Amino acid sequence: MKCKKCGQKAAVNMPQHRLALCKEHYLEWIPEQTERFIRKYRMFTYADRVLVAVSGGKDSLSLWDILWRLGYRADGLYIALGIDEGIGYSAESQRLTEQFAAERGLRLHVVDVRAETGKTIPEWAALTLRGREKPCAVCGLVKRHEMNRIARDLGYDVLATGHNLDDEVAVLFGNTLNWAVGYLLRQGPVLEERDGLARKVKPLCRFYEREMTAYALLRGIEYIYEECPFSVGSTSIQYKEWLNQLENERPGTKLSFYLSFLEAKEKGLFARPQEEGELHPCRRCGQPTSAPDLCAYCRMLEKAHPIPAEQVE
Ligand code: SF4
Ligand code: ZN
Ligand code: ZN
């Protein structure tokens, strides 16, 4: 297989694009395509301050690397979850993220969940779920809250996450199986700002997971290979396996499923006006919530330390 641009030996073959490229041209192609998607979906401009949510994995570190190379004003946010039993997942991913930022002279904000809330994610899960379920619901809640808080308090224009095509297609597949119209309406490369919720974008949403792995490896980015130990056996991993079987039989299936969805949405498939619940500030933290008084994050905190009424603004 030869590189389409220079005829040298190809390093990456992408049958779904009928394209093979050598290392040098692949490392050019990924940032060029990212730039194209950023413009196409009007994600942000060179004037905007971008906060990249980084986990230490290949996707988020590659995203930060690409935005930095393209010349965007992108800082990082790492949330230390305290998931350290066994392989020391959080400690190692934080080390790799800090090393990545230091090597490139980039600005990284680190939020330590234990310092912020008094407990790690597994401890919160044990308290609120009594160990019956995985901590993912609690983890998602805390991550969303902290990402929004930092973006808002530090004046970032947009929050960028490293979701790739495989992630997006697994979510789309799950939402389609359930015809979850509310979620389908909100899924896409850009989620606009709403009542104090930061604008969110996914510049890698059209790249296959294997394309991002190839980018990180060819670029020499050191990232954490292990997934979070709690991701084992999750529904989204099951969906990804099924979708990979489809993709193997018919290359391009995942991309066309996603792009046809975006096109259908554009044409108004889900245009039925949705009653979006009113959002108002949480009594304790001030972040937007549809709950009548405290947001879900503050209700979780209250379980450990009930807040005396006079401390509440
Ligand atoms: Fe959090 Fe791990 Fe669950 Fe992901 S898999 S939501 S990092 S606990
Ligand atoms: Zn080449
Ligand atoms: Zn709150």
XYZ file of C-alpha atoms and ligand atoms in Angstrom:
323
model
C 0.000 0.000 0.000
C 1.439 3.374 -1.028
C 0.873 6.919 0.269
C -1.577 8.717 -2.016
C 0.382 11.975 -1.719
C 4.025 10.932 -2.146
C 4.068 7.279 -3.219
C 6.203 6.178 -0.236
C 5.190 3.204 1.881
C 1.871 3.967 3.627
C 1.699 3.904 7.434
C -2.099 4.111 7.722
C -4.743 2.711 5.411
C -8.290 4.103 5.677
C -10.515 1.964 3.427
C -13.607 4.017 4.366
C -11.955 7.083 2.762
C -10.145 5.039 0.065
C -7.017 6.726 1.348
C -3.600 5.489 2.495
C -0.917 7.852 3.806
C 2.699 7.715 4.988
C 3.564 8.884 8.505
C 4.514 12.403 7.471
C 1.395 13.001 5.389
C -0.875 11.362 7.952
C 0.422 13.729 10.655
C -0.460 16.620 8.328
C -3.804 15.207 7.235
C -5.332 14.827 10.742
C -4.823 18.493 11.786
C -5.996 19.690 8.322
C -9.186 17.672 8.640
C -9.701 18.851 12.233
C -9.405 22.443 11.064
C -11.951 21.712 8.328
C -14.444 20.295 10.880
C -13.894 23.221 13.277
C -14.819 25.621 10.461
C -17.605 23.544 8.965
C -19.463 23.240 12.254
C -18.437 26.754 13.393
C -16.946 25.433 16.621
C -14.638 28.325 17.530
C -12.229 30.861 16.060
C -8.623 31.834 16.735
C -9.894 34.617 19.009
C -11.743 32.223 21.329
C -10.310 30.775 24.537
C -10.768 27.010 24.406
C -10.748 24.713 27.440
C -9.833 21.135 26.476
C -11.037 18.431 28.864
C -8.089 16.038 29.090
C -8.158 12.584 30.657
C -4.669 11.358 29.787
C -6.102 9.114 27.050
C -5.153 9.178 23.365
C -8.150 11.184 22.139
C -8.056 14.149 24.505
C -4.253 14.490 24.427
C -4.259 14.252 20.624
C -6.987 16.904 20.462
C -4.943 19.242 22.636
C -1.827 18.546 20.539
C -3.708 19.280 17.294
C -5.275 22.531 18.558
C -1.884 23.678 19.824
C -0.244 22.896 16.467
C -3.022 24.724 14.611
C -2.350 27.787 16.772
C -5.582 27.900 18.812
C -5.649 29.348 22.336
C -6.246 26.035 24.082
C -5.663 25.309 27.782
C -6.259 21.945 29.450
C -8.442 20.796 32.325
C -7.668 17.549 34.125
C -10.103 16.244 36.747
C -8.450 13.925 39.291
C -11.158 11.375 40.071
C -9.236 9.307 42.622
C -9.803 5.985 40.821
C -6.648 4.315 41.994
C -7.349 0.773 43.112
C -5.429 -1.794 41.079
C -3.519 -0.128 38.256
C -3.488 3.393 39.732
C -5.521 4.699 36.789
C -6.002 8.289 38.013
C -2.451 8.825 39.292
C -0.920 7.558 36.043
C -3.254 9.488 33.759
C -2.546 12.689 35.733
C 1.206 12.103 35.480
C 1.006 11.648 31.703
C -1.218 14.715 31.278
C 1.123 16.907 33.331
C 4.117 15.602 31.397
C 2.350 16.331 28.079
C 1.567 19.930 29.144
C 5.073 20.558 30.511
C 6.766 19.271 27.328
C 4.782 21.725 25.220
C 4.674 24.620 27.691
C 0.861 24.483 27.838
C -1.366 25.684 30.661
C -3.137 22.928 32.579
C -5.776 23.327 35.310
C -6.037 20.384 37.688
C -9.166 19.876 39.779
C -8.866 17.306 42.562
C -12.293 15.854 43.310
C -11.285 14.816 46.826
C -10.023 18.324 47.644
C -13.186 19.888 46.170
C -15.776 17.556 47.668
C -14.075 15.665 50.504
C -14.273 12.284 48.753
C -13.018 10.463 45.668
C -15.408 9.198 42.982
C -15.384 5.572 44.274
C -16.075 6.895 47.793
C -18.998 8.991 46.566
C -20.334 6.008 44.658
C -20.076 3.805 47.761
C -21.969 6.420 49.783
C -24.715 7.282 47.317
C -25.147 3.994 45.457
C -24.176 1.656 48.327
C -21.875 -0.237 45.977
C -24.747 -1.610 43.910
C -23.736 0.007 40.660
C -20.693 1.312 38.826
C -19.695 4.856 39.824
C -20.208 6.176 36.271
C -23.381 8.162 36.996
C -21.728 9.949 39.930
C -18.527 10.395 37.938
C -20.373 11.924 34.972
C -22.262 14.277 37.255
C -19.088 15.509 38.989
C -17.158 15.864 35.716
C -19.944 17.880 34.050
C -20.243 20.113 37.106
C -16.500 20.773 37.374
C -15.994 21.314 33.632
C -18.792 23.846 33.570
C -17.593 25.571 36.743
C -14.021 26.017 35.481
C -15.146 27.127 32.004
C -17.502 29.690 33.538
C -15.301 30.952 36.396
C -12.183 31.309 34.257
C -13.972 32.874 31.305
C -13.465 30.267 28.576
C -15.588 30.636 25.430
C -15.913 26.967 24.699
C -15.275 23.544 26.203
C -13.770 20.946 23.823
C -13.854 17.200 24.446
C -12.019 14.394 22.632
C -15.028 12.241 21.668
C -14.246 10.350 18.462
C -16.581 8.869 15.849
C -16.778 5.494 17.623
C -17.886 7.220 20.847
C -20.473 9.317 19.036
C -21.831 6.422 17.009
C -22.177 4.226 20.134
C -24.208 6.996 21.814
C -26.255 7.549 18.660
C -26.938 3.810 18.401
C -28.123 3.661 22.032
C -30.317 6.739 21.623
C -31.793 5.368 18.405
C -32.572 1.980 19.972
C -34.551 3.865 22.610
C -35.781 6.639 20.283
C -34.606 9.068 22.929
C -35.648 12.157 20.949
C -34.525 14.616 23.626
C -30.979 13.217 23.551
C -30.978 12.878 19.755
C -31.893 16.543 19.457
C -28.915 17.553 21.536
C -26.363 15.186 20.009
C -23.977 16.692 17.476
C -20.567 18.288 16.997
C -21.687 21.477 18.810
C -23.937 21.962 21.829
C -24.771 25.643 22.107
C -24.485 27.561 25.370
C -27.694 27.619 27.327
C -28.604 29.470 30.526
C -25.092 29.358 31.973
C -24.147 25.935 30.604
C -20.887 26.256 28.677
C -20.798 25.789 24.903
C -19.452 22.309 24.094
C -17.718 21.082 20.950
C -16.255 17.789 19.699
C -13.642 18.521 17.016
C -12.663 14.810 16.619
C -16.211 13.528 16.124
C -15.577 12.461 12.515
C -12.389 10.474 13.151
C -12.507 6.739 13.760
C -11.010 5.562 17.026
C -8.271 3.701 15.136
C -7.376 6.917 13.296
C -6.852 8.661 16.637
C -4.799 5.760 17.977
C -2.633 5.955 14.856
C -2.239 9.726 15.304
C -1.174 9.437 18.974
C 1.287 6.625 18.205
C 2.824 8.237 15.108
C 3.061 11.587 16.888
C 4.806 9.893 19.824
C 2.271 11.043 22.420
C 2.598 9.074 25.658
C -0.931 8.319 26.844
C -2.583 5.913 29.253
C -3.376 2.678 27.377
C -5.610 1.252 30.082
C -9.247 2.260 30.144
C -10.813 3.243 33.449
C -11.349 -0.068 35.334
C -15.059 0.736 35.703
C -15.607 0.883 31.936
C -15.309 -2.919 31.655
C -18.592 -4.500 30.585
C -20.371 -1.186 29.931
C -23.210 -0.963 27.419
C -21.276 1.469 25.249
C -18.397 -1.025 24.896
C -20.918 -3.687 23.857
C -22.399 -1.305 21.259
C -18.908 -0.518 19.967
C -18.217 -4.221 19.435
C -21.420 -4.717 17.451
C -20.740 -1.604 15.384
C -17.200 -2.834 14.686
C -18.645 -6.063 13.287
C -20.832 -4.031 10.939
C -17.888 -1.840 9.986
C -15.720 -4.881 9.199
C -18.360 -6.194 6.806
C -19.016 -2.808 5.250
C -16.257 -0.211 5.727
C -17.719 3.255 6.174
C -20.901 2.143 7.965
C -20.166 4.078 11.153
C -19.283 7.290 9.357
C -22.337 7.182 7.111
C -24.633 6.370 10.073
C -23.345 9.464 11.879
C -23.271 11.809 8.880
C -26.728 10.724 7.691
C -28.026 11.417 11.197
C -26.554 14.949 11.147
C -28.043 15.521 7.698
C -31.457 14.255 8.749
C -31.347 16.546 11.761
C -30.366 19.460 9.556
C -33.385 18.737 7.354
C -35.646 18.863 10.376
C -36.254 15.183 11.152
C -36.442 16.061 14.833
C -37.857 19.530 14.320
C -40.847 18.973 16.564
C -40.524 21.744 19.137
C -39.317 20.199 22.366
C -40.370 21.583 25.669
C -36.985 22.294 27.212
C -37.385 22.585 30.956
C -36.622 25.990 32.483
C -33.173 26.250 34.033
C -32.428 28.435 37.026
C -29.422 28.842 39.338
C -28.852 26.212 42.024
C -29.327 27.706 45.518
C -25.907 26.509 46.679
C -23.438 26.631 43.752
C -25.249 28.904 41.302
C -24.919 26.517 38.346
C -27.983 26.031 36.140
C -30.364 23.252 37.091
C -33.898 22.155 36.266
C -34.382 20.930 39.852
C -36.458 23.226 42.065
C -33.752 24.021 44.640
C -30.339 22.308 44.673
C -28.672 20.835 41.585
C -27.888 17.082 41.502
C -24.228 17.731 42.376
C -25.104 19.737 45.481
C -27.739 17.182 46.509
C -24.972 14.567 46.370
C -22.665 16.740 48.524
C -25.452 17.270 51.029
C -25.629 13.539 51.656
C -22.203 13.722 53.293
C -22.305 17.169 54.859
C -25.776 18.646 55.267
C -25.356 22.379 54.668
C -26.601 24.666 57.450
C -29.190 27.054 56.015
C -27.232 30.214 56.925
C -24.246 29.161 54.792
C -26.366 29.117 51.693
C -26.407 32.277 49.590
Fe -15.881 7.696 35.340
Fe -14.531 5.471 34.840
Fe -17.188 5.461 34.644
Fe -15.715 6.782 32.834
S -15.764 4.553 33.161
S -17.566 7.545 33.839
S -14.012 7.532 34.105
S -15.986 5.793 36.492
Zn 3.376 10.561 1.910
Zn -25.469 23.212 42.902
